[in-house]
Amino acid sequence: MVIRNHKGDEMPLNLPQLYSEMMENSLNVTLVLPDSEQGKIINRLIADLNKAVINRDCSHTDSGALASAVGTQMRNLLREERQKHFGN
């Protein structure tokens, strides 16, 4: 969002740090995902979200929808794992 909010303006000085943190957080999440269909879906959504963040043609609505989809799939995965291990 920082990238898109500064179209045509001077980019913030900490932009490389922000992007690096985003990529590191994405990698950390994908490394702990199970090798399941749900994990693959989340990996694809995270990859799409990372691309959308730097794509100036992608709208805020589209990137927001991707972020929401990642959250929804993560909640579904956590629910499945909790049921598998605790039966709740």
Short mmCIF file of N, CA and C in Angstrom, two decimals:
data_model
loop_
_atom_site.label_atom_id
_atom_site.label_comp_id
_atom_site.label_asym_id
_atom_site.label_seq_id
_atom_site.Cartn_x
_atom_site.Cartn_y
_atom_site.Cartn_z
N MET A 1 0.83 -1.19 0.00
CA MET A 1 0.00 0.00 0.00
C MET A 1 0.87 1.25 0.00
N VAL A 2 2.00 1.18 0.67
CA VAL A 2 2.92 2.32 0.69
C VAL A 2 3.35 2.66 -0.72
N ILE A 3 3.65 1.64 -1.50
CA ILE A 3 4.09 1.86 -2.88
C ILE A 3 2.99 2.55 -3.67
N ARG A 4 1.77 2.04 -3.58
CA ARG A 4 0.68 2.58 -4.36
C ARG A 4 0.26 3.97 -3.89
N ASN A 5 0.34 4.22 -2.60
CA ASN A 5 -0.08 5.52 -2.08
C ASN A 5 0.87 6.63 -2.46
N HIS A 6 2.04 6.30 -2.95
CA HIS A 6 3.03 7.31 -3.31
C HIS A 6 3.28 7.34 -4.82
N LYS A 7 2.29 6.99 -5.60
CA LYS A 7 2.43 7.06 -7.06
C LYS A 7 2.86 8.47 -7.47
N GLY A 8 3.91 8.54 -8.22
CA GLY A 8 4.37 9.81 -8.73
C GLY A 8 5.07 10.68 -7.70
N ASP A 9 4.94 10.32 -6.44
CA ASP A 9 5.62 11.06 -5.38
C ASP A 9 6.95 10.39 -5.08
N GLU A 10 7.72 11.07 -4.30
CA GLU A 10 8.97 10.46 -3.84
C GLU A 10 8.63 9.32 -2.88
N MET A 11 9.27 8.19 -3.08
CA MET A 11 8.99 7.04 -2.23
C MET A 11 9.58 7.27 -0.84
N PRO A 12 8.94 6.72 0.19
CA PRO A 12 9.48 6.85 1.54
C PRO A 12 10.87 6.23 1.62
N LEU A 13 11.71 6.78 2.45
CA LEU A 13 13.07 6.27 2.58
C LEU A 13 13.12 4.85 3.10
N ASN A 14 12.14 4.46 3.91
CA ASN A 14 12.16 3.11 4.48
C ASN A 14 11.42 2.08 3.63
N LEU A 15 11.12 2.41 2.39
CA LEU A 15 10.39 1.48 1.51
C LEU A 15 11.12 0.14 1.35
N PRO A 16 12.43 0.13 1.11
CA PRO A 16 13.09 -1.18 1.00
C PRO A 16 12.94 -2.02 2.28
N GLN A 17 12.98 -1.37 3.42
CA GLN A 17 12.81 -2.09 4.69
C GLN A 17 11.38 -2.65 4.80
N LEU A 18 10.39 -1.84 4.44
CA LEU A 18 9.00 -2.30 4.50
C LEU A 18 8.77 -3.49 3.58
N TYR A 19 9.30 -3.40 2.37
CA TYR A 19 9.13 -4.50 1.42
C TYR A 19 9.85 -5.75 1.91
N SER A 20 11.04 -5.57 2.44
CA SER A 20 11.81 -6.69 2.98
C SER A 20 11.06 -7.37 4.13
N GLU A 21 10.48 -6.56 5.00
CA GLU A 21 9.71 -7.13 6.11
C GLU A 21 8.49 -7.89 5.61
N MET A 22 7.82 -7.36 4.60
CA MET A 22 6.67 -8.04 4.04
C MET A 22 7.07 -9.40 3.47
N MET A 23 8.18 -9.42 2.72
CA MET A 23 8.62 -10.68 2.12
C MET A 23 9.08 -11.67 3.20
N GLU A 24 9.77 -11.18 4.22
CA GLU A 24 10.21 -12.06 5.30
C GLU A 24 9.03 -12.66 6.05
N ASN A 25 8.04 -11.84 6.35
CA ASN A 25 6.84 -12.36 7.03
C ASN A 25 6.11 -13.37 6.16
N SER A 26 6.03 -13.11 4.87
CA SER A 26 5.38 -14.06 3.96
C SER A 26 6.12 -15.38 3.95
N LEU A 27 7.44 -15.32 3.90
CA LEU A 27 8.25 -16.54 3.91
C LEU A 27 8.07 -17.31 5.21
N ASN A 28 8.07 -16.61 6.32
CA ASN A 28 7.89 -17.28 7.62
C ASN A 28 6.56 -18.02 7.67
N VAL A 29 5.52 -17.41 7.15
CA VAL A 29 4.20 -18.05 7.15
C VAL A 29 4.22 -19.28 6.25
N THR A 30 4.76 -19.14 5.06
CA THR A 30 4.72 -20.27 4.11
C THR A 30 5.57 -21.44 4.59
N LEU A 31 6.62 -21.16 5.34
CA LEU A 31 7.48 -22.25 5.84
C LEU A 31 6.78 -23.12 6.87
N VAL A 32 5.84 -22.58 7.61
CA VAL A 32 5.18 -23.37 8.65
C VAL A 32 3.85 -23.97 8.19
N LEU A 33 3.44 -23.68 6.97
CA LEU A 33 2.18 -24.24 6.48
C LEU A 33 2.33 -25.73 6.20
N PRO A 34 1.29 -26.48 6.48
CA PRO A 34 1.35 -27.91 6.17
C PRO A 34 1.32 -28.14 4.66
N ASP A 35 1.82 -29.28 4.25
CA ASP A 35 1.80 -29.65 2.84
C ASP A 35 0.45 -30.30 2.53
N SER A 36 -0.57 -29.46 2.57
CA SER A 36 -1.93 -29.93 2.33
C SER A 36 -2.55 -29.03 1.26
N GLU A 37 -3.74 -29.38 0.84
CA GLU A 37 -4.42 -28.54 -0.15
C GLU A 37 -4.67 -27.15 0.42
N GLN A 38 -5.07 -27.09 1.68
CA GLN A 38 -5.29 -25.79 2.34
C GLN A 38 -3.99 -24.98 2.38
N GLY A 39 -2.88 -25.62 2.70
CA GLY A 39 -1.59 -24.94 2.72
C GLY A 39 -1.20 -24.42 1.35
N LYS A 40 -1.47 -25.20 0.31
CA LYS A 40 -1.16 -24.78 -1.06
C LYS A 40 -2.01 -23.57 -1.47
N ILE A 41 -3.27 -23.57 -1.07
CA ILE A 41 -4.15 -22.44 -1.38
C ILE A 41 -3.61 -21.18 -0.72
N ILE A 42 -3.23 -21.28 0.54
CA ILE A 42 -2.71 -20.11 1.25
C ILE A 42 -1.42 -19.63 0.62
N ASN A 43 -0.54 -20.56 0.24
CA ASN A 43 0.71 -20.17 -0.43
C ASN A 43 0.43 -19.41 -1.71
N ARG A 44 -0.52 -19.89 -2.51
CA ARG A 44 -0.86 -19.20 -3.76
C ARG A 44 -1.42 -17.81 -3.49
N LEU A 45 -2.29 -17.71 -2.49
CA LEU A 45 -2.88 -16.42 -2.16
C LEU A 45 -1.82 -15.43 -1.67
N ILE A 46 -0.89 -15.90 -0.86
CA ILE A 46 0.18 -15.03 -0.36
C ILE A 46 1.05 -14.56 -1.52
N ALA A 47 1.37 -15.46 -2.44
CA ALA A 47 2.17 -15.08 -3.61
C ALA A 47 1.42 -14.05 -4.45
N ASP A 48 0.13 -14.26 -4.65
CA ASP A 48 -0.68 -13.30 -5.41
C ASP A 48 -0.74 -11.95 -4.70
N LEU A 49 -0.86 -11.98 -3.38
CA LEU A 49 -0.90 -10.73 -2.61
C LEU A 49 0.42 -9.98 -2.72
N ASN A 50 1.53 -10.70 -2.62
CA ASN A 50 2.84 -10.05 -2.76
C ASN A 50 2.99 -9.39 -4.13
N LYS A 51 2.51 -10.06 -5.18
CA LYS A 51 2.57 -9.47 -6.52
C LYS A 51 1.65 -8.26 -6.62
N ALA A 52 0.47 -8.35 -6.01
CA ALA A 52 -0.50 -7.26 -6.09
C ALA A 52 0.02 -6.00 -5.40
N VAL A 53 0.78 -6.19 -4.34
CA VAL A 53 1.28 -5.04 -3.59
C VAL A 53 2.16 -4.15 -4.45
N ILE A 54 2.94 -4.76 -5.33
CA ILE A 54 3.85 -3.95 -6.16
C ILE A 54 3.30 -3.65 -7.55
N ASN A 55 2.14 -4.20 -7.87
CA ASN A 55 1.52 -3.98 -9.18
C ASN A 55 0.68 -2.71 -9.13
N ARG A 56 1.13 -1.69 -9.84
CA ARG A 56 0.43 -0.41 -9.81
C ARG A 56 -0.95 -0.48 -10.49
N ASP A 57 -1.20 -1.52 -11.28
CA ASP A 57 -2.50 -1.66 -11.93
C ASP A 57 -3.52 -2.33 -11.02
N CYS A 58 -3.07 -2.91 -9.94
CA CYS A 58 -3.96 -3.61 -9.00
C CYS A 58 -4.58 -2.58 -8.06
N SER A 59 -5.87 -2.64 -7.90
CA SER A 59 -6.56 -1.65 -7.06
C SER A 59 -6.42 -2.00 -5.59
N HIS A 60 -6.69 -1.01 -4.74
CA HIS A 60 -6.71 -1.24 -3.30
C HIS A 60 -7.75 -2.30 -2.96
N THR A 61 -8.87 -2.26 -3.67
CA THR A 61 -9.94 -3.22 -3.42
C THR A 61 -9.47 -4.63 -3.71
N ASP A 62 -8.77 -4.81 -4.84
CA ASP A 62 -8.28 -6.14 -5.21
C ASP A 62 -7.26 -6.66 -4.20
N SER A 63 -6.31 -5.81 -3.82
CA SER A 63 -5.30 -6.26 -2.87
C SER A 63 -5.93 -6.48 -1.49
N GLY A 64 -6.90 -5.67 -1.14
CA GLY A 64 -7.61 -5.87 0.12
C GLY A 64 -8.38 -7.19 0.12
N ALA A 65 -8.98 -7.52 -1.02
CA ALA A 65 -9.70 -8.79 -1.14
C ALA A 65 -8.75 -9.97 -1.00
N LEU A 66 -7.56 -9.85 -1.59
CA LEU A 66 -6.57 -10.92 -1.44
C LEU A 66 -6.13 -11.06 0.01
N ALA A 67 -5.88 -9.95 0.68
CA ALA A 67 -5.48 -10.00 2.09
C ALA A 67 -6.59 -10.64 2.92
N SER A 68 -7.83 -10.30 2.62
CA SER A 68 -8.96 -10.89 3.33
C SER A 68 -9.05 -12.39 3.07
N ALA A 69 -8.81 -12.79 1.83
CA ALA A 69 -8.85 -14.22 1.47
C ALA A 69 -7.76 -14.99 2.21
N VAL A 70 -6.58 -14.39 2.34
CA VAL A 70 -5.50 -15.05 3.10
C VAL A 70 -5.96 -15.26 4.53
N GLY A 71 -6.53 -14.21 5.14
CA GLY A 71 -7.02 -14.33 6.52
C GLY A 71 -8.09 -15.40 6.67
N THR A 72 -9.01 -15.44 5.73
CA THR A 72 -10.08 -16.44 5.78
C THR A 72 -9.52 -17.86 5.69
N GLN A 73 -8.60 -18.07 4.75
CA GLN A 73 -8.01 -19.40 4.58
C GLN A 73 -7.16 -19.80 5.79
N MET A 74 -6.47 -18.82 6.39
CA MET A 74 -5.69 -19.12 7.60
C MET A 74 -6.63 -19.54 8.74
N ARG A 75 -7.74 -18.84 8.90
CA ARG A 75 -8.72 -19.22 9.94
C ARG A 75 -9.26 -20.63 9.67
N ASN A 76 -9.55 -20.94 8.40
CA ASN A 76 -10.04 -22.27 8.06
C ASN A 76 -9.00 -23.33 8.40
N LEU A 77 -7.75 -23.05 8.07
CA LEU A 77 -6.67 -23.99 8.37
C LEU A 77 -6.53 -24.20 9.87
N LEU A 78 -6.55 -23.12 10.63
CA LEU A 78 -6.44 -23.24 12.09
C LEU A 78 -7.60 -24.03 12.67
N ARG A 79 -8.81 -23.81 12.14
CA ARG A 79 -9.98 -24.55 12.59
C ARG A 79 -9.81 -26.05 12.30
N GLU A 80 -9.35 -26.38 11.10
CA GLU A 80 -9.13 -27.79 10.74
C GLU A 80 -8.08 -28.43 11.64
N GLU A 81 -6.98 -27.72 11.87
CA GLU A 81 -5.91 -28.26 12.72
C GLU A 81 -6.39 -28.45 14.15
N ARG A 82 -7.16 -27.49 14.66
CA ARG A 82 -7.67 -27.60 16.02
C ARG A 82 -8.61 -28.81 16.13
N GLN A 83 -9.47 -28.99 15.13
CA GLN A 83 -10.38 -30.14 15.15
C GLN A 83 -9.62 -31.45 15.06
N LYS A 84 -8.58 -31.46 14.24
CA LYS A 84 -7.78 -32.68 14.06
C LYS A 84 -7.09 -33.07 15.37
N HIS A 85 -6.57 -32.09 16.08
CA HIS A 85 -5.77 -32.38 17.27
C HIS A 85 -6.55 -32.37 18.57
N PHE A 86 -7.63 -31.58 18.63
CA PHE A 86 -8.35 -31.44 19.89
C PHE A 86 -9.80 -31.86 19.79
N GLY A 87 -10.29 -32.10 18.58
CA GLY A 87 -11.66 -32.55 18.39
C GLY A 87 -12.72 -31.50 18.68
N ASN A 88 -12.34 -30.22 18.76
CA ASN A 88 -13.30 -29.14 19.04
C ASN A 88 -13.89 -28.63 17.77
#
